[in-house]
């Protein structure tokens, strides 16, 4: 009886509540059914909608039209339920939080792409309306996966949920698992609303080894051993010493991105590398007068994935900074950063078409306007850019630009400021037709992405100092023989070249997964001529001492002399034009794609094969547990396109005097052409890559073999890497990796031969709460040929003992750890020790790769915390202490040791200690 009474009471309560109107959820029409006026009902509805959700019935008294009598009348008729307001954006962000962290950790390898992919995650697209390029631009989604989805949608079979997507015939599990987070099926998870993403990063980023050596290279007079050669004590004789680089501020970046749903987007970023003024430092701090806008990037854009009355047609329109990427990156993929073996698959993807750009790219950034219109059958893009570009310039002794006329003459100014050119050593102030010499175009060597971003006046002051150092005034009775190039004749100049660029891309897709595209761009230079000496005349322009003209006359330097010129003996123009065609198709489990590009030099624009060219073709086959990639490429030495970023083993200028012989250059800063290069080296070769999962225990990880020839000197090389992972338990994994590289494998007697072997064993354990612990050991060997020109000079009385092959060994041990305290706090760390014996070791940290010195230890710790609902923080501290060989130039304040020779001290083992801090704050709302 008691149980029956309780059941009846519960049913009465439910019926009582059901009969009442919930003020927090009732519609306007339901509120109008209450015994109140229509105006009062509307006031309650608008208060709840625009002011706040009701906490209790007495909140009605905050509405001016509701008096106490009305409240008493409503009490028995209404109920105020407990209501939790859900933030759709916050819920979506929490759902994909681990994916955002994963993208952030890959930002170093895919500069600028993480922003775009995060936008896709927060504002995904309807999978039933996406185009082919939309699919293949997503990480780890292949062309085969894209065609599988598109064919299903084309049949009218709408994908309505995640299960439908997985059951799509032809899609791999790997493609499905990556695609599902970037798409929706019916209603978008985050509807039209305004969202913000504000980021700030402070980073005491150290210089890379090559840049460090370049900045330390000394400007030394030819006869520096003479006692009369004196260097004052207030300055040093390298860029590092002159600018006191140790004291400059770190990098910092501030970024704000805004978007309203999937349609309206805008963003602004200020990135200030070392020694650059910006939002946190004034010009006076570092002697630079560059305006903040030179380091600021911005964009405003509109996107519509389904234009009204135009079917499945999408539109993109961007103003400001943007990226343009097409095909395999041979014609157009604008970025400052080079990535070896960029296949276009996995996380080394290319985001096709027009996208906003708030990356750290500065030199090859596009600033202007871009529009893209596409549907499943046809696509077209137009883009224009107008920007000032940094360059290596020919300069006079006073640091001013060398000018160039349209007839190929260098133009100078006399004491009165009148212009002239030299003809057989005679000053000519007019041409044969009687016109006065009046040149206004600068003579430039080529684009450069400078390491030291000082303004031109500051650089000229430094160069004048170095010129004085190189040419000391001898006292009476003393003589001095200057260098063949006695002053800095090639120097970095900021905003030296105004580039007006326009380009277009057309694409036709006759069948699903099959496309044929055409891409071209033209860059106009209205204030400069690009002039690069030919191979026979190159060294006198770039080398300071004639002693090196024969010793460093290497065929690899053809990569320098073959740089593009707007003036040669056969033509004079003011532009660069690149034209290319690309295409691809999917046949079952195989996707084939490729691109062919030509740099217009002295041939016809639309005639194939008469100009320097580059081409790449790849085939990608995919199955459930296996993929296989084959890639062929061939890039001519003369194909020099600054907006190309394609697959290769090495960047352009590798192994040239710009890398190996910085000490001999007229200006060490010329080495920036190599250190900050974004282009692929001229290569031809074939590349194979695969991954195969046998079962739940054994997996052959990413393995590849590359056989290629460096076209500048014909050196043939091979690189192989493979790894095997064994997981007897889900929580335990053991990995073996082997890497082998042979340079000049076709001629073992050549002094350029080297053989490298790398053996790695790692044990990983995946703990509870997604914690992670790994122990890794690596052993390296490098077999190098004898350098007989050093050990056995062909002069009487020298050492006649033959030199043998040299075997260097090195090892490395590391411990990596990740601990998740909870969902909002994570700790990552690593400790490693290495002994290189001359071998370079590398280590992949949380977001970047680091190359170490000869011997040392490194430890780093990073803390990631969600300090509030929308605020994320990451703090990283790293200490690296290592030994290295270097030529260190030190300032000696002792007047008794003012001789320059005493200031050159060679430390066979120099110890460095670097402490770096990176602080990142991210506010997402």
CSV table of C-alpha atoms in Angstrom, one decimal, residues 603-792:
chain,number,residue,atom,x,y,z
A,603,UNK,CA,62.2,31.2,-75.1
A,604,UNK,CA,58.5,31.6,-76.0
A,605,UNK,CA,56.1,31.7,-73.1
A,606,UNK,CA,53.7,29.1,-74.4
A,607,UNK,CA,56.2,26.8,-76.0
A,608,UNK,CA,57.3,23.8,-73.9
A,609,UNK,CA,60.9,22.8,-73.5
A,610,UNK,CA,62.7,26.0,-74.6
A,611,UNK,CA,63.3,27.5,-71.1
A,612,UNK,CA,64.5,26.2,-67.7
A,613,UNK,CA,62.0,23.8,-66.3
A,614,UNK,CA,61.0,21.7,-63.4
A,615,UNK,CA,58.6,18.8,-63.2
A,616,UNK,CA,57.4,16.3,-60.6
A,617,UNK,CA,55.1,13.3,-60.9
A,618,UNK,CA,54.0,11.0,-58.0
A,619,UNK,CA,51.7,8.0,-57.6
A,620,UNK,CA,50.1,7.2,-54.2
A,621,UNK,CA,48.4,3.8,-53.6
A,622,UNK,CA,46.4,3.3,-50.5
A,623,UNK,CA,44.8,0.3,-48.8
A,624,UNK,CA,43.5,-0.3,-45.3
A,625,UNK,CA,46.8,-1.1,-43.6
A,626,UNK,CA,49.3,-0.1,-46.3
A,627,UNK,CA,50.2,2.9,-48.5
A,628,UNK,CA,53.0,3.2,-51.1
A,629,UNK,CA,54.3,6.4,-52.6
A,630,UNK,CA,56.5,6.8,-55.7
A,631,UNK,CA,57.8,10.2,-56.7
A,632,UNK,CA,59.9,11.4,-59.6
A,633,UNK,CA,61.3,14.9,-59.9
A,634,UNK,CA,63.7,16.8,-62.1
A,635,UNK,CA,64.6,20.5,-61.5
A,636,UNK,CA,66.9,22.3,-63.9
A,637,UNK,CA,69.8,24.3,-62.4
A,638,UNK,CA,68.5,27.4,-64.2
A,639,UNK,CA,65.0,27.0,-62.8
A,640,UNK,CA,65.2,29.6,-60.0
A,641,UNK,CA,61.7,30.5,-58.7
A,642,UNK,CA,61.5,32.2,-55.3
A,643,UNK,CA,57.8,31.2,-55.0
A,644,UNK,CA,58.6,27.5,-55.5
A,645,UNK,CA,58.5,25.1,-52.5
A,646,UNK,CA,58.5,21.6,-53.8
A,647,UNK,CA,59.9,18.2,-52.8
A,648,UNK,CA,63.7,17.9,-52.5
A,649,UNK,CA,66.4,16.5,-50.3
A,650,UNK,CA,68.2,19.8,-49.9
A,651,UNK,CA,67.5,23.5,-50.3
A,652,UNK,CA,69.1,25.6,-53.0
A,653,UNK,CA,72.8,26.7,-52.5
A,654,UNK,CA,73.6,23.6,-50.3
A,655,UNK,CA,77.4,22.8,-50.5
A,656,UNK,CA,78.1,26.0,-52.4
A,657,UNK,CA,80.5,28.7,-51.2
A,658,UNK,CA,77.5,30.4,-49.6
A,659,UNK,CA,77.4,27.5,-47.1
A,660,UNK,CA,81.0,26.1,-47.0
A,661,UNK,CA,83.2,29.1,-47.5
A,662,UNK,CA,81.7,32.0,-45.5
A,663,UNK,CA,85.1,33.2,-44.5
A,664,UNK,CA,86.0,33.9,-48.2
A,665,UNK,CA,82.9,36.0,-49.1
A,666,UNK,CA,83.1,39.7,-49.6
A,667,UNK,CA,80.3,39.9,-47.0
A,668,UNK,CA,79.4,37.0,-44.7
A,669,UNK,CA,75.8,38.2,-44.9
A,670,UNK,CA,75.7,36.7,-48.4
A,671,UNK,CA,75.4,33.4,-46.6
A,672,UNK,CA,71.8,34.3,-45.8
A,673,UNK,CA,70.9,33.3,-49.4
A,674,UNK,CA,71.6,29.7,-48.3
A,675,UNK,CA,70.7,29.7,-44.6
A,676,UNK,CA,67.2,31.2,-45.2
A,677,UNK,CA,66.6,29.6,-48.6
A,678,UNK,CA,63.1,28.4,-49.3
A,679,UNK,CA,63.7,26.8,-52.7
A,680,UNK,CA,64.5,23.2,-53.6
A,681,UNK,CA,68.0,22.4,-54.9
A,682,UNK,CA,68.3,21.4,-58.6
A,683,UNK,CA,67.9,17.6,-58.4
A,684,UNK,CA,66.6,14.7,-60.3
A,685,UNK,CA,65.7,11.4,-58.7
A,686,UNK,CA,63.1,8.9,-57.6
A,687,UNK,CA,61.7,8.6,-54.1
A,688,UNK,CA,59.8,5.7,-52.5
A,689,UNK,CA,57.8,5.7,-49.3
A,690,UNK,CA,55.6,3.2,-47.5
A,691,UNK,CA,54.0,2.2,-44.2
A,692,UNK,CA,52.6,-1.2,-43.5
A,693,UNK,CA,50.8,-2.6,-40.5
A,694,UNK,CA,51.1,-6.4,-40.4
A,695,UNK,CA,48.8,-6.8,-37.4
A,696,UNK,CA,48.2,-5.4,-33.9
A,697,UNK,CA,51.8,-6.3,-32.9
A,698,UNK,CA,54.1,-5.3,-35.8
A,699,UNK,CA,54.1,-2.2,-37.9
A,700,UNK,CA,56.7,-1.0,-40.4
A,701,UNK,CA,56.6,2.7,-39.8
A,702,UNK,CA,57.2,5.5,-42.3
A,703,UNK,CA,60.1,4.1,-44.5
A,704,UNK,CA,61.6,5.7,-47.5
A,705,UNK,CA,64.4,5.3,-50.1
A,706,UNK,CA,65.5,8.3,-52.2
A,707,UNK,CA,68.0,8.0,-55.1
A,708,UNK,CA,68.9,11.4,-56.6
A,709,UNK,CA,71.5,13.3,-58.5
A,710,UNK,CA,72.5,16.9,-57.7
A,711,UNK,CA,72.4,18.5,-61.1
A,712,UNK,CA,74.9,21.3,-60.4
A,713,UNK,CA,77.8,18.9,-60.1
A,714,UNK,CA,76.4,15.5,-60.9
A,715,UNK,CA,76.8,14.1,-57.4
A,716,UNK,CA,74.7,11.0,-56.9
A,717,UNK,CA,73.4,10.2,-53.5
A,718,UNK,CA,71.1,7.7,-51.7
A,719,UNK,CA,69.2,8.0,-48.5
A,720,UNK,CA,67.3,5.1,-46.8
A,721,UNK,CA,65.3,5.0,-43.6
A,722,UNK,CA,63.1,2.4,-42.1
A,723,UNK,CA,61.6,1.6,-38.7
A,724,UNK,CA,59.9,-1.4,-37.1
A,725,UNK,CA,57.6,-1.0,-34.2
A,726,UNK,CA,56.6,-3.9,-31.9
A,727,UNK,CA,53.7,-3.5,-29.5
A,728,UNK,CA,53.2,-6.7,-27.4
A,729,UNK,CA,50.8,-4.7,-25.3
A,730,UNK,CA,48.8,-1.6,-26.1
A,731,UNK,CA,50.6,0.2,-23.3
A,732,UNK,CA,54.1,-0.8,-24.5
A,733,UNK,CA,55.9,-0.2,-27.7
A,734,UNK,CA,59.5,-0.9,-28.9
A,735,UNK,CA,60.9,0.8,-32.0
A,736,UNK,CA,64.0,0.1,-34.1
A,737,UNK,CA,65.1,2.6,-36.8
A,738,UNK,CA,67.9,2.5,-39.3
A,739,UNK,CA,69.0,5.3,-41.5
A,740,UNK,CA,71.7,5.2,-44.2
A,741,UNK,CA,73.0,7.9,-46.5
A,742,UNK,CA,75.7,7.7,-49.1
A,743,UNK,CA,76.9,10.8,-51.0
A,744,UNK,CA,78.7,10.2,-54.3
A,745,UNK,CA,77.9,6.5,-54.4
A,746,UNK,CA,78.9,6.2,-58.0
A,747,UNK,CA,82.6,7.1,-57.4
A,748,UNK,CA,84.1,5.8,-54.2
A,749,UNK,CA,87.5,7.4,-55.0
A,750,UNK,CA,86.0,10.9,-55.1
A,751,UNK,CA,86.8,13.2,-52.1
A,752,UNK,CA,83.1,14.1,-51.8
A,753,UNK,CA,82.2,10.5,-50.7
A,754,UNK,CA,80.6,10.1,-47.3
A,755,UNK,CA,78.7,7.3,-45.8
A,756,UNK,CA,76.4,7.8,-42.8
A,757,UNK,CA,74.7,5.2,-40.7
A,758,UNK,CA,72.3,5.9,-37.8
A,759,UNK,CA,70.9,3.2,-35.5
A,760,UNK,CA,68.1,4.0,-33.1
A,761,UNK,CA,66.3,1.9,-30.4
A,762,UNK,CA,63.5,3.3,-28.4
A,763,UNK,CA,61.2,1.9,-25.7
A,764,UNK,CA,57.9,3.6,-25.1
A,765,UNK,CA,55.2,3.0,-22.5
A,766,UNK,CA,51.8,4.6,-22.6
A,767,UNK,CA,50.6,5.0,-19.0
A,768,UNK,CA,47.2,5.8,-17.5
A,769,UNK,CA,45.6,9.2,-18.1
A,770,UNK,CA,47.5,9.4,-21.5
A,771,UNK,CA,50.9,9.7,-19.8
A,772,UNK,CA,53.9,8.8,-21.8
A,773,UNK,CA,57.5,7.7,-21.1
A,774,UNK,CA,60.2,7.0,-23.7
A,775,UNK,CA,63.8,6.0,-23.5
A,776,UNK,CA,65.8,6.4,-26.7
A,777,UNK,CA,69.4,5.5,-27.7
A,778,UNK,CA,71.0,6.5,-31.0
A,779,UNK,CA,74.4,5.5,-32.5
A,780,UNK,CA,75.9,7.2,-35.6
A,781,UNK,CA,78.9,6.5,-37.8
A,782,UNK,CA,80.2,8.7,-40.7
A,783,UNK,CA,82.9,7.4,-43.0
A,784,UNK,CA,84.7,10.3,-44.8
A,785,UNK,CA,87.4,10.2,-47.5
A,786,UNK,CA,90.9,11.5,-47.1
A,787,UNK,CA,91.6,15.2,-47.7
A,788,UNK,CA,94.9,14.7,-49.5
A,789,UNK,CA,95.3,18.4,-50.4
A,790,UNK,CA,95.5,19.1,-46.7
A,791,UNK,CA,97.4,16.1,-45.4
A,792,UNK,CA,99.8,15.7,-48.4
